[in-house]
Coordinates of C-alpha atoms in Angstrom, one line a residue:
M1 CA 15.1 -5.9 0.2
S2 CA 13.9 -5.8 -3.7
V3 CA 14.9 -9.3 -4.0
D4 CA 11.3 -10.4 -3.9
G5 CA 11.4 -12.6 -1.2
W6 CA 15.6 -14.2 -1.4
N7 CA 17.2 -14.7 1.5
T8 CA 20.5 -15.1 -0.4
V9 CA 21.5 -13.5 -3.9
L10 CA 25.1 -14.2 -5.5
V11 CA 25.8 -11.3 -8.3
L12 CA 28.5 -12.4 -10.7
G13 CA 30.2 -9.9 -13.5
G14 CA 33.0 -9.4 -15.0
I15 CA 35.0 -5.9 -14.4
R16 CA 33.2 -2.8 -14.9
S17 CA 29.9 -5.2 -15.7
G18 CA 28.0 -3.1 -12.8
K19 CA 27.3 -5.9 -10.3
S20 CA 28.8 -3.7 -7.8
E21 CA 25.7 -0.7 -8.5
F22 CA 23.3 -3.3 -9.1
A23 CA 24.1 -5.1 -6.1
E24 CA 23.7 -2.3 -3.7
S25 CA 20.5 -1.7 -5.3
L26 CA 19.2 -5.2 -4.7
V27 CA 19.7 -3.5 -1.1
A28 CA 18.6 -0.2 -1.3
D29 CA 15.3 0.0 0.5
A30 CA 16.6 -2.4 3.6
P31 CA 16.6 0.5 6.2
V32 CA 19.1 -0.9 8.0
V33 CA 22.6 -2.1 5.5
R34 CA 25.9 -3.6 6.7
Y35 CA 28.8 -3.6 4.1
V36 CA 31.6 -6.1 4.1
A37 CA 34.5 -5.0 2.6
T38 CA 37.4 -7.8 1.1
A39 CA 39.8 -5.8 -0.2
P40 CA 42.8 -5.1 1.6
E41 CA 44.0 -1.4 1.6
G42 CA 46.5 -2.6 -0.9
D43 CA 49.5 -0.3 -1.5
P44 CA 50.0 3.3 -1.4
E45 CA 51.6 4.8 -4.1
D46 CA 48.8 2.2 -6.5
T47 CA 45.6 5.4 -7.3
E48 CA 43.6 3.6 -9.7
W49 CA 43.8 1.5 -7.0
A50 CA 43.1 3.8 -4.1
T51 CA 40.2 5.6 -5.8
R52 CA 38.5 2.5 -7.2
L53 CA 38.1 1.9 -3.3
A54 CA 37.4 6.0 -3.1
T55 CA 34.2 5.7 -5.3
H56 CA 32.9 2.9 -4.2
R57 CA 32.5 4.3 -0.2
A58 CA 30.8 7.7 -2.2
R59 CA 27.6 5.1 -3.7
R60 CA 27.4 3.9 0.0
P61 CA 24.8 5.8 1.8
G62 CA 25.4 7.3 5.7
S63 CA 23.1 4.9 7.3
W64 CA 24.7 2.1 6.3
T65 CA 27.7 0.2 8.1
T66 CA 31.0 -1.1 7.1
E67 CA 33.3 -3.5 8.1
E68 CA 36.2 -5.0 7.2
T69 CA 37.2 -8.8 7.1
A70 CA 40.7 -8.0 4.9
G71 CA 42.5 -8.7 7.2
E72 CA 41.4 -12.7 8.2
P73 CA 40.0 -14.3 5.5
R74 CA 38.3 -17.0 7.8
R75 CA 36.5 -14.5 9.5
L76 CA 33.8 -13.9 6.9
A77 CA 32.0 -17.1 8.0
D78 CA 31.8 -15.4 11.6
V79 CA 30.7 -12.3 10.5
L80 CA 27.4 -14.6 8.1
A81 CA 27.4 -16.6 11.1
S82 CA 26.6 -14.2 13.8
A83 CA 24.3 -12.3 11.7
E84 CA 21.1 -10.8 13.2
P85 CA 17.5 -11.8 11.2
N86 CA 16.7 -8.4 10.8
E87 CA 19.9 -7.7 9.6
T88 CA 21.2 -6.9 5.5
L89 CA 24.6 -7.6 4.2
L90 CA 26.8 -6.8 0.9
V91 CA 29.8 -8.7 0.4
D92 CA 32.4 -6.6 -1.3
D93 CA 33.6 -8.9 -3.1
L94 CA 34.9 -12.2 -3.1
G95 CA 37.3 -11.8 -6.1
G96 CA 39.4 -9.3 -2.6
W97 CA 38.4 -13.0 -0.1
V98 CA 39.9 -14.8 -2.8
T99 CA 43.2 -12.3 -2.9
V100 CA 43.8 -12.6 1.0
L101 CA 43.2 -15.9 1.3
L102 CA 45.8 -16.7 -0.6
D103 CA 48.7 -14.8 0.5
P104 CA 51.2 -16.1 1.8
E105 CA 50.6 -14.4 4.7
H106 CA 47.6 -16.4 6.1
Q107 CA 49.2 -19.8 3.6
P108 CA 49.7 -22.7 4.0
A109 CA 46.2 -23.4 4.1
D110 CA 43.0 -25.7 3.8
D111 CA 42.2 -23.2 0.2
V112 CA 38.6 -25.7 -0.1
A113 CA 37.9 -25.8 3.7
T114 CA 38.0 -22.3 3.9
I115 CA 35.2 -22.2 1.1
A116 CA 33.1 -24.9 1.6
E117 CA 32.7 -22.7 5.6
L118 CA 31.8 -20.1 3.5
A119 CA 29.7 -21.6 1.6
E120 CA 28.1 -23.4 4.4
A121 CA 27.7 -20.2 6.3
I122 CA 25.8 -18.6 3.6
R123 CA 23.0 -21.6 3.6
A124 CA 22.6 -21.1 8.1
C125 CA 22.8 -17.3 7.6
A126 CA 19.7 -15.3 8.8
A127 CA 20.0 -12.1 7.5
R128 CA 19.5 -11.2 4.4
V129 CA 22.2 -11.6 2.2
V130 CA 24.1 -9.9 -1.3
L131 CA 27.4 -11.0 -2.3
V132 CA 29.1 -9.4 -5.4
S133 CA 32.1 -11.7 -7.3
P134 CA 34.3 -11.6 -10.5
E135 CA 33.4 -14.0 -12.9
V136 CA 36.5 -15.2 -14.2
G137 CA 35.9 -18.2 -16.1
L138 CA 34.9 -16.6 -19.4
S139 CA 38.1 -14.9 -20.0
L140 CA 41.3 -17.0 -21.2
V141 CA 43.9 -19.2 -19.1
P142 CA 46.4 -16.8 -16.9
T143 CA 50.1 -17.5 -18.0
T144 CA 51.0 -17.5 -14.8
P145 CA 50.8 -19.1 -12.0
L146 CA 49.3 -17.1 -9.1
G147 CA 47.4 -16.1 -12.2
R148 CA 46.1 -19.9 -12.7
A149 CA 45.7 -20.5 -9.1
F150 CA 43.4 -17.2 -8.6
A151 CA 40.9 -18.3 -10.8
D152 CA 40.5 -21.7 -10.1
A153 CA 40.1 -20.5 -6.4
L154 CA 37.7 -18.1 -7.2
G155 CA 36.2 -19.9 -9.6
T156 CA 35.6 -23.0 -7.1
A157 CA 34.1 -20.1 -4.6
N158 CA 32.2 -19.0 -7.0
R159 CA 30.8 -22.6 -7.7
A160 CA 29.6 -23.0 -3.8
V161 CA 28.6 -20.2 -2.9
A162 CA 26.0 -19.7 -5.7
D163 CA 25.3 -23.4 -5.0
A164 CA 24.1 -22.6 -1.7
C165 CA 22.6 -19.4 -2.4
D166 CA 19.3 -18.8 -3.4
A167 CA 19.5 -16.5 -6.5
V168 CA 22.6 -16.2 -8.2
V169 CA 22.4 -12.8 -11.6
L170 CA 25.0 -12.2 -13.7
V171 CA 25.5 -9.1 -14.5
V172 CA 26.6 -8.3 -18.2
A173 CA 27.0 -4.7 -19.2
G174 CA 25.2 -4.0 -17.2
Q175 CA 22.3 -5.5 -17.7
P176 CA 21.4 -8.4 -14.8
T177 CA 20.6 -12.0 -16.2
W178 CA 19.0 -14.7 -14.1
L179 CA 21.0 -17.5 -13.9
K180 CA 19.3 -19.4 -10.8
P181 CA 16.1 -20.0 -9.5
A182 CA 16.2 -21.5 -13.6
A183 CA 12.5 -23.2 -13.9
A184 CA 10.9 -20.9 -15.4
A185 CA 13.7 -21.2 -18.3
T186 CA 11.6 -24.0 -19.6
S187 CA 7.5 -24.2 -19.7
T188 CA 8.1 -27.9 -18.0
P189 CA 5.3 -28.5 -14.8
A190 CA 7.1 -28.3 -11.9
A191 CA 5.7 -29.5 -8.5
P192 CA 6.4 -25.9 -5.6
A193 CA 9.5 -26.9 -3.2
T194 CA 8.6 -26.2 0.4
G195 CA 11.6 -24.4 3.0
R196 CA 14.2 -22.4 2.6
H197 CA 15.1 -23.6 -0.6
A198 CA 11.7 -23.3 -2.5
V199 CA 12.9 -20.4 -4.9
A200 CA 14.7 -23.1 -6.9
A201 CA 11.0 -23.9 -8.6
A202 CA 10.8 -19.4 -8.7
V203 CA 10.1 -17.7 -11.5
S204 CA 13.5 -16.1 -12.7
R205 CA 12.8 -12.6 -14.2
N206 CA 14.5 -12.6 -17.6
A207 CA 11.5 -15.0 -18.0
P208 CA 8.1 -14.4 -20.2
A209 CA 5.2 -12.8 -18.6
S210 CA 3.5 -15.8 -20.0
A211 CA 5.0 -18.1 -17.9
T212 CA 4.4 -16.6 -14.4
P213 CA 2.3 -19.2 -13.3
S214 CA 3.4 -23.1 -12.7
L215 CA 0.5 -26.1 -12.8
D216 CA 1.3 -28.5 -9.9
D217 CA 1.8 -31.7 -10.0
T218 CA -0.3 -32.6 -7.0
E219 CA -4.0 -33.7 -6.6
P220 CA -6.5 -30.3 -7.2
T221 CA -8.4 -29.5 -3.7
P222 CA -11.6 -27.7 -4.1
E223 CA -12.2 -24.2 -4.2
V224 CA -13.9 -22.1 -1.7
Q225 CA -16.4 -20.3 -3.1
L226 CA -16.2 -16.1 -2.6
P227 CA -18.1 -14.2 -1.0
E228 CA -21.3 -12.7 -2.1
V229 CA -20.9 -8.9 -3.2
L230 CA -22.8 -7.0 -1.5
T231 CA -24.0 -3.6 -3.4
H232 CA -26.3 -1.3 -0.7
T233 CA -27.1 1.2 -3.1
P234 CA -25.9 0.4 -6.2
P235 CA -24.3 2.7 -8.6
A236 CA -24.4 3.8 -11.9
A237 CA -22.3 1.4 -14.2
P238 CA -20.7 3.7 -17.3
S239 CA -20.9 1.9 -20.9
P240 CA -17.4 1.1 -21.7
E241 CA -15.9 3.7 -24.4
P242 CA -14.3 3.0 -28.0
G243 CA -10.3 3.0 -27.3
N244 CA -11.4 3.5 -22.4
P245 CA -7.8 2.4 -21.4
W246 CA -9.9 0.5 -18.8
A247 CA -10.6 -2.0 -22.1
A248 CA -7.0 -2.8 -22.6
P249 CA -5.3 -5.8 -22.6
T250 CA -5.0 -7.8 -18.5
M251 CA -2.6 -10.5 -17.8
A252 CA -5.2 -13.1 -17.0
L253 CA -3.6 -15.8 -15.8
P254 CA -4.9 -20.1 -15.5
M255 CA -7.2 -20.5 -12.8
V256 CA -7.8 -23.6 -13.2
A257 CA -8.8 -25.8 -9.5
T258 CA -5.6 -25.0 -7.9
G259 CA -3.2 -24.7 -10.8
L260 CA -1.4 -21.3 -9.9
V261 CA 1.5 -21.3 -8.0
I262 CA 2.7 -18.2 -6.5
Q263 CA 6.5 -17.9 -6.2
P264 CA 9.1 -15.2 -5.8
G265 CA 10.1 -13.6 -8.9
M266 CA 6.5 -12.9 -10.9
E267 CA 7.2 -10.8 -13.7
L268 CA 3.5 -8.7 -13.2
P269 CA 2.5 -5.4 -15.6
M270 CA 4.2 -2.0 -14.8
P271 CA 1.8 1.2 -14.9
D272 CA 2.6 2.8 -18.1
E273 CA 5.7 4.7 -17.0
Y274 CA 5.1 8.2 -19.6
A275 CA 1.0 8.7 -18.6
G276 CA 1.5 9.5 -15.6
P277 CA 4.4 12.2 -15.5
Q278 CA 2.4 13.3 -18.5
A279 CA -0.2 14.0 -16.9
V280 CA 1.0 15.9 -14.1
D281 CA 2.7 18.4 -16.4
R282 CA -1.2 18.5 -17.8
L283 CA -2.2 20.0 -14.8
A284 CA -0.1 22.9 -15.1
T285 CA -1.7 23.9 -18.0
L286 CA -5.1 23.7 -17.3
D287 CA -7.2 26.8 -15.9
V288 CA -7.3 27.2 -12.5
P289 CA -7.5 30.4 -10.5
G290 CA -5.0 29.3 -8.2
A291 CA -1.6 26.7 -8.1
G292 CA -4.0 23.6 -8.7
L293 CA -4.4 21.1 -6.9
G294 CA -1.6 21.0 -4.4
V295 CA -0.2 17.9 -3.0
L296 CA -3.8 15.9 -4.5
D297 CA -1.6 16.0 -8.4
R298 CA 0.2 12.8 -7.4
V299 CA -3.3 10.9 -7.2
V300 CA -3.5 12.5 -10.5
G301 CA -0.1 11.1 -11.4
F302 CA -1.1 7.8 -9.8
A303 CA -4.3 6.7 -12.0
A304 CA -3.1 8.0 -15.1
A305 CA -0.4 5.8 -14.4
T306 CA -2.8 2.5 -13.5
Q307 CA -5.4 3.6 -17.0
G308 CA -3.0 4.3 -19.2
T309 CA -3.5 7.4 -20.0
S310 CA -2.0 11.3 -20.0
T311 CA -6.6 12.4 -19.2
P312 CA -7.1 9.5 -16.3
S313 CA -10.9 10.1 -15.8
A314 CA -12.2 9.5 -12.3
W315 CA -13.0 5.7 -11.1
G316 CA -16.2 4.9 -11.2
S317 CA -16.8 1.0 -10.0
V318 CA -15.4 0.8 -7.0
R319 CA -15.4 -2.4 -4.4
V320 CA -14.6 -2.6 -1.3
L321 CA -12.7 -6.1 0.1
L322 CA -13.0 -6.0 4.0
L323 CA -11.4 -9.7 6.2
N324 CA -11.9 -10.8 8.9
G325 CA -10.2 -13.1 10.3
D326 CA -9.0 -13.4 14.0
H327 CA -5.8 -14.6 15.7
A328 CA -5.6 -16.3 18.7
G329 CA -3.7 -15.9 21.2
S330 CA -2.7 -12.0 23.1
A331 CA -2.1 -10.5 20.5
S332 CA -5.6 -10.5 20.7
A333 CA -5.3 -9.1 24.2
G334 CA -7.9 -6.2 24.9
T335 CA -10.1 -6.8 22.4
V336 CA -14.5 -7.6 22.6
A337 CA -15.3 -11.4 22.3
G338 CA -16.5 -11.5 19.0
E339 CA -16.3 -8.4 18.2
S340 CA -14.7 -8.9 14.5
A341 CA -17.6 -11.7 13.9
R342 CA -19.8 -8.1 14.7
R343 CA -18.6 -5.7 12.8
A344 CA -18.9 -8.3 9.5
A345 CA -21.9 -8.9 10.2
Q346 CA -22.2 -5.2 10.8
A347 CA -21.1 -4.6 7.2
R348 CA -23.2 -7.3 5.2
A349 CA -26.2 -6.1 6.3
G350 CA -25.3 -3.1 5.5
R351 CA -24.7 -0.6 8.6
G352 CA -21.6 0.0 10.4
A353 CA -18.8 2.8 9.3
L354 CA -17.9 1.3 6.4
A355 CA -21.1 0.1 5.1
R356 CA -22.8 3.8 5.3
L357 CA -19.7 4.4 3.2
A358 CA -19.1 2.3 0.6
A359 CA -23.3 2.6 0.0
E360 CA -22.6 6.7 -0.3
A361 CA -19.8 6.4 -2.0
G362 CA -22.0 3.4 -4.7
A363 CA -19.2 1.0 -4.0
S364 CA -20.4 -3.0 -3.5
L365 CA -18.2 -4.2 -1.1
Q366 CA -17.9 -7.5 -0.1
V367 CA -17.2 -9.4 3.3
V368 CA -14.3 -11.9 2.9
D369 CA -13.5 -14.7 6.0
T370 CA -10.1 -15.9 5.4
P371 CA -8.5 -18.0 8.4
A372 CA -7.8 -17.9 11.8
A373 CA -4.4 -17.7 12.7
A374 CA -2.8 -19.6 15.5
P375 CA -1.4 -17.7 18.4
M376 CA 2.4 -16.6 16.7
E377 CA 3.8 -16.6 20.0
T378 CA 4.2 -20.2 20.7
Q379 CA 3.6 -21.6 17.0
P380 CA 2.9 -21.1 13.0
A381 CA 0.1 -18.6 13.0
L382 CA -0.4 -20.5 9.2
T383 CA 0.6 -23.8 8.2
G384 CA 2.2 -23.9 4.3
E385 CA -1.2 -25.5 2.7
Q386 CA -2.9 -23.2 4.4
V387 CA -0.8 -19.7 3.6
E388 CA -1.0 -21.1 -0.6
S389 CA -4.4 -21.5 -0.1
A390 CA -5.1 -18.0 1.2
L391 CA -3.1 -16.4 -1.6
R392 CA -5.1 -18.5 -4.1
Y393 CA -8.2 -17.4 -3.0
G394 CA -6.6 -14.1 -2.6
W395 CA -5.9 -13.6 -5.9
R396 CA -9.7 -15.2 -7.5
L397 CA -11.4 -12.6 -5.4
A398 CA -8.9 -10.2 -7.6
E399 CA -9.8 -11.6 -11.2
Q400 CA -13.4 -12.1 -10.1
A401 CA -13.6 -7.9 -9.3
A402 CA -12.3 -7.9 -12.6
D403 CA -13.6 -9.8 -14.5
A404 CA -17.2 -7.8 -12.9
G405 CA -15.3 -4.1 -14.3
V406 CA -14.6 -3.2 -10.9
Q407 CA -11.9 0.0 -11.4
L408 CA -10.7 0.7 -7.2
L409 CA -10.1 -1.4 -4.5
V410 CA -10.6 -0.7 -1.4
L411 CA -8.6 -3.3 1.2
G412 CA -9.9 -3.4 5.1
A413 CA -10.1 -5.7 8.2
C414 CA -11.6 -5.7 10.8
G415 CA -10.4 -9.2 12.2
A416 CA -9.2 -8.9 15.7
G417 CA -4.8 -9.0 16.8
T418 CA -4.6 -7.2 13.0
E419 CA -2.5 -5.1 14.6
A420 CA 0.3 -7.7 16.6
A421 CA 0.1 -9.7 13.6
A422 CA 1.4 -6.6 10.9
A423 CA 3.3 -5.4 13.5
A424 CA 5.0 -9.1 13.4
V425 CA 5.5 -8.7 9.6
L426 CA 7.5 -5.8 10.1
A427 CA 9.8 -6.5 12.0
A428 CA 10.7 -9.6 9.8
T429 CA 10.1 -8.0 6.9
A430 CA 12.0 -4.0 7.4
G431 CA 13.9 -5.0 10.8
A432 CA 11.3 -2.9 13.2
E433 CA 11.2 -2.6 16.4
P434 CA 8.0 -4.5 17.7
P435 CA 6.9 -1.3 20.2
S436 CA 7.2 1.4 17.1
V437 CA 5.2 -0.7 15.1
L438 CA 2.3 -1.7 17.5
G439 CA -0.5 0.7 18.1
R440 CA -1.9 2.1 21.2
V441 CA -4.8 -0.1 22.3
I442 CA -8.6 1.9 23.1
T443 CA -11.2 0.2 24.6
D444 CA -14.7 0.9 23.2
S445 CA -15.7 2.8 25.7
G446 CA -12.4 5.4 24.5
E447 CA -9.7 5.1 27.3
I448 CA -6.2 4.1 26.2
D449 CA -5.2 0.0 27.5
D450 CA -1.8 0.0 28.2
A451 CA -1.8 -3.3 29.8
A452 CA -3.2 -5.3 26.6
W453 CA -0.5 -3.2 24.8
M454 CA 2.3 -4.1 26.7
V455 CA 0.6 -8.1 26.0
R456 CA 0.1 -7.0 22.0
C457 CA 4.3 -6.0 22.1
A458 CA 5.1 -8.9 24.2
A459 CA 3.1 -12.1 21.9
V460 CA 5.3 -10.1 18.9
R461 CA 8.5 -10.2 20.9
D462 CA 7.5 -13.8 22.0
A463 CA 7.0 -15.2 18.1
L464 CA 10.2 -13.7 16.7
H465 CA 12.3 -14.4 19.4
R466 CA 10.0 -18.4 17.9
T467 CA 11.8 -17.9 14.5
R468 CA 14.9 -15.9 15.0
R469 CA 16.4 -19.2 12.8
S470 CA 13.6 -19.6 10.6
P471 CA 13.7 -18.0 6.9
R472 CA 12.1 -14.8 6.2
S473 CA 10.9 -15.6 2.6
A474 CA 7.3 -13.9 1.8
K475 CA 5.8 -17.9 2.7
D476 CA 7.6 -18.4 5.2
V477 CA 6.5 -14.5 6.8
L478 CA 3.1 -15.1 6.0
A479 CA 2.5 -18.8 7.9
E480 CA 4.6 -18.1 11.2
L481 CA 3.6 -14.5 11.6
G482 CA 0.7 -13.4 9.3
G483 CA -2.4 -15.3 9.4
G484 CA -5.1 -15.0 7.0
D485 CA -6.1 -12.1 6.5
V486 CA -2.9 -10.9 5.7
A487 CA -2.0 -13.1 2.9
V488 CA -5.1 -13.0 1.2
A489 CA -3.9 -9.9 0.9
T490 CA -1.6 -9.9 -0.4
G491 CA -3.1 -12.8 -2.7
V492 CA -4.9 -9.8 -3.6
L493 CA -2.5 -7.2 -4.6
L494 CA -0.9 -10.2 -6.1
G495 CA -3.8 -10.2 -8.9
A496 CA -5.2 -7.3 -9.1
T497 CA -1.2 -5.8 -10.7
A498 CA -1.7 -9.6 -12.5
R499 CA -5.1 -7.4 -13.9
R500 CA -4.2 -4.3 -13.6
V501 CA -6.3 -2.6 -11.0
P502 CA -5.5 -0.5 -8.4
V503 CA -5.7 -0.6 -4.3
L504 CA -6.4 1.9 -2.3
L505 CA -5.1 0.7 1.1
D506 CA -5.9 1.5 4.3
G507 CA -4.6 0.3 7.5
P508 CA -2.2 -2.3 9.6
V509 CA -3.2 -5.6 7.2
G510 CA -2.9 -3.7 4.0
L511 CA 0.7 -2.3 4.4
A512 CA 2.3 -5.5 5.5
A513 CA 0.4 -7.5 2.4
G514 CA 2.1 -4.4 0.8
M515 CA 5.4 -5.9 2.5
I516 CA 5.2 -9.1 1.7
S517 CA 4.1 -9.2 -1.6
R518 CA 7.2 -7.7 -3.0
D519 CA 8.7 -10.1 -2.3
L520 CA 7.3 -11.9 -4.2
A521 CA 6.3 -9.5 -7.3
G522 CA 8.5 -5.9 -7.2
Q523 CA 5.5 -4.7 -9.0
A524 CA 3.1 -4.5 -6.8
R525 CA 3.2 -1.9 -5.0
H526 CA 3.1 0.8 -8.0
W527 CA -0.4 -0.2 -7.9
C528 CA -1.1 0.9 -4.4
L529 CA -2.4 4.1 -4.2
L530 CA -2.0 5.2 0.4
A531 CA -4.7 7.8 0.9
D532 CA -4.2 8.1 4.2
H533 CA -1.6 6.7 7.7
G534 CA -4.0 7.8 10.2
R535 CA -0.3 8.1 12.2
H536 CA -0.5 4.4 12.6
P537 CA 3.0 3.9 13.3
A538 CA 3.2 0.3 11.0
V539 CA 1.2 2.6 8.6
R540 CA 3.5 5.4 7.9
L541 CA 6.6 2.6 8.6
A542 CA 5.6 1.2 5.9
A543 CA 4.8 3.3 3.8
D544 CA 8.5 4.7 4.0
V545 CA 9.9 1.5 2.9
L546 CA 7.4 1.0 0.3
G547 CA 7.4 4.2 -0.8
L548 CA 4.1 5.1 -0.5
E549 CA 3.3 9.0 0.3
P550 CA 0.0 9.3 1.9
L551 CA -1.6 12.8 0.7
L552 CA -3.7 13.5 3.1
D553 CA -3.0 13.4 6.7
L554 CA -6.8 12.8 8.2
R555 CA -6.7 11.3 11.8
L556 CA -8.9 9.1 10.8
D557 CA -9.4 6.3 12.6
L558 CA -13.5 4.3 11.9
G559 CA -11.6 0.7 11.3
E560 CA -9.5 -0.1 8.2
G561 CA -10.9 0.9 5.4
A562 CA -13.3 3.0 5.9
N563 CA -10.6 5.5 6.4
A564 CA -10.0 5.1 2.6
L565 CA -13.9 5.6 1.7
V566 CA -13.8 9.3 3.5
A567 CA -11.4 10.6 1.1
L568 CA -12.6 8.5 -1.8
P569 CA -14.8 10.9 -3.3
M570 CA -12.2 14.2 -2.7
L571 CA -10.4 11.8 -4.6
R572 CA -13.1 11.4 -7.8
S573 CA -13.7 15.1 -7.1
V574 CA -10.4 15.4 -8.7
L575 CA -9.8 13.4 -11.1
A576 CA -12.7 14.6 -12.9
L577 CA -11.9 18.2 -12.1
A578 CA -8.2 17.9 -14.2
A579 CA -10.8 16.1 -17.1
A580 CA -12.4 18.3 -17.3
L581 CA -11.1 21.7 -17.1
P582 CA -10.0 23.4 -20.6
V583 CA -6.0 24.9 -20.9
H584 CA -5.7 28.4 -20.2
P585 CA -6.0 30.7 -22.6
S586 CA -1.9 32.2 -21.8
L587 CA -1.1 28.3 -23.5
G588 CA -3.0 28.2 -26.3
G589 CA -6.7 27.0 -24.8
D590 CA -10.1 28.3 -25.8
A591 CA -10.5 32.4 -24.1
D592 CA -14.4 31.3 -24.1
P593 CA -14.9 27.7 -24.2
D594 CA -19.3 28.6 -22.7
G595 CA -20.2 30.9 -26.5
A596 CA -20.3 34.0 -25.1
D597 CA -18.4 35.8 -27.2
E598 CA -20.7 34.6 -30.1
P599 CA -23.3 37.2 -31.4
E600 CA -26.9 37.4 -29.3
P601 CA -29.3 35.8 -31.3
D602 CA -32.5 37.7 -33.4
H603 CA -35.4 38.1 -31.0
T604 CA -37.9 36.2 -33.0
D605 CA -41.9 36.2 -32.3
D606 CA -42.0 34.7 -29.6
E607 CA -39.1 37.0 -28.1
P608 CA -40.5 40.6 -28.2
A609 CA -37.8 42.9 -28.2
Y610 CA -37.3 45.5 -25.0
T611 CA -39.8 49.1 -26.1
G612 CA -38.5 50.8 -22.5
P613 CA -37.2 54.1 -22.2
D614 CA -33.3 54.3 -23.2
Y615 CA -30.9 54.6 -20.0
T616 CA -28.0 55.0 -22.0
D617 CA -28.9 58.6 -23.6
P618 CA -27.8 61.1 -22.0
E619 CA -30.8 63.0 -22.5
F620 CA -32.8 61.0 -20.7
V621 CA -34.5 62.1 -17.8
E622 CA -36.1 60.1 -14.7
P623 CA -39.9 60.6 -15.0
E624 CA -41.5 63.0 -11.7
P625 CA -44.0 60.1 -9.4
A626 CA -47.1 59.6 -10.4
G627 CA -48.1 60.4 -6.2
P628 CA -46.8 60.1 -2.7
G629 CA -43.4 58.2 -2.3
P630 CA -39.7 58.7 -2.5
T631 CA -38.7 59.9 -5.2
R632 CA -36.0 57.8 -7.5
T633 CA -32.5 59.6 -8.7
G634 CA -30.0 57.9 -11.2
V635 CA -30.1 55.3 -13.6
D636 CA -29.5 52.5 -11.2
E637 CA -32.9 52.4 -9.4
Q638 CA -35.4 50.4 -11.1
P639 CA -37.9 52.9 -12.9
A640 CA -41.8 53.4 -11.7
S641 CA -42.9 53.5 -15.3
G642 CA -42.2 53.4 -18.5
W643 CA -41.1 49.7 -18.7
R644 CA -42.5 46.3 -19.7
A645 CA -40.0 42.6 -19.2
G646 CA -38.7 42.0 -22.7

């Protein structure tokens, strides 16, 4: 759901303002949506009203379900109270609900009490809810008693619902203006709020990019030192050329102590929306003998958009971030104790699949130790303070890479229990069933451990049951279910987005971080590329929700990060080829760019001319051989005599 972590949103707007379409766009990427229709059917002879209703119904996708509450206005509060945490509700609209509320059939009734019940149901709702309502406060005071009663009741309802919702947006002429949270409307520093209403300090979408971070008034905590960057085979660092798109200004945000506050609604950069399509169109003009690059043309489009040029260059400086953080409890069932620490030490020493592939690719490697997560089935994986620290830590890692000239980040992980944590995050953010997104457990001997898989499924199920009434904001999900590695990975994605550095994702942790980051800054997913899903169910589902289509289907399972490094040379070759090939001659390109049509240079004294027989002369006769041997006939064979090398 693209509402940047807010559980409840009120969309206001006038007649024909586009408020319903905007509300529908907020839930467009939710896997399941329940549409709550509040308006009565109306007079059967009112064709104009019937046409409006038909237009609304036609816009709804077939996967949505519809629930009518027009018969009883109090039922709307019951629907919200009974909604499950993994559901998404779209209520359209409160104007119809107030109309039914004022209907004589439902009078006498305490309208104020009914509105208060609705507001309380919104505050306590476990699902994500978008409500639509007409804004009538800007029009003239109605001249009829019934009109005044409707305007008064709807105004009271809008105020109560706006107070109960996490966010409020006003749509005017199709253009949304976020009214709440309003903390970013000014540059006054404010301490970050906590809990369900933490979005009261969030950044509004119409705030300038420079106002995205705010400074914390609390005492700064000491920064954790960033890990060493390892380069087992130093890559040749390309020197920046004038006009290099990678030298374009990036979004360097304040990083003094704990000054950065990462919160929903951050306005981060988007890739160039024109360069990508232009680069793909250019591929159709290149001088290639076949049909072209196939699905790999998406690599060129992605690189062009993130570099801001229609002729992107192959990524030169690449850095691999290997996140090492274990998840305690049943999430790591079937994992050998100490295995993740061994893998991390192996990578630091330049051994193992990941380090060797990084060396082959000329990529630097940074092994990052993340906070260990508590058993999610019994308690929160992290505290709120740990989540904030992990997010800032990941952001600093991306900042460090950007400052070092890194042009592509590869995200990997090696902790125990990461797959179960990623499955829990997907279940909480996308409404997935844990067994459907939890991969099989493979032992060191290559066998499938179904017993361990069932233990992991039970851990995810118990964690979701424990948090069934908890908020589903990004930071709450990280604290309850995600753990340190997912939190650091989320910070990396956000920091890389701010600095315009693309990220190559690989595995459940990176995709789970992508799901979380879209609720903090929806722009982050546009800077991510997925080379291969490895047939992992969690990766496939998250990629589908995020709109990341895998480029390859190699079924690799070498560990998070290593799979992407296998594909990296191919992706680089595609970019290098696309940048080097000329335009086809039939489309105006040079017929022979290598200069084959140029006249041959005159021979010099150092280059003696050929003085042998002229085999093109029709009267030329091959001389007889001087001694025994095969007789040569024709001009396709080398003559036995009468020539010397020129």
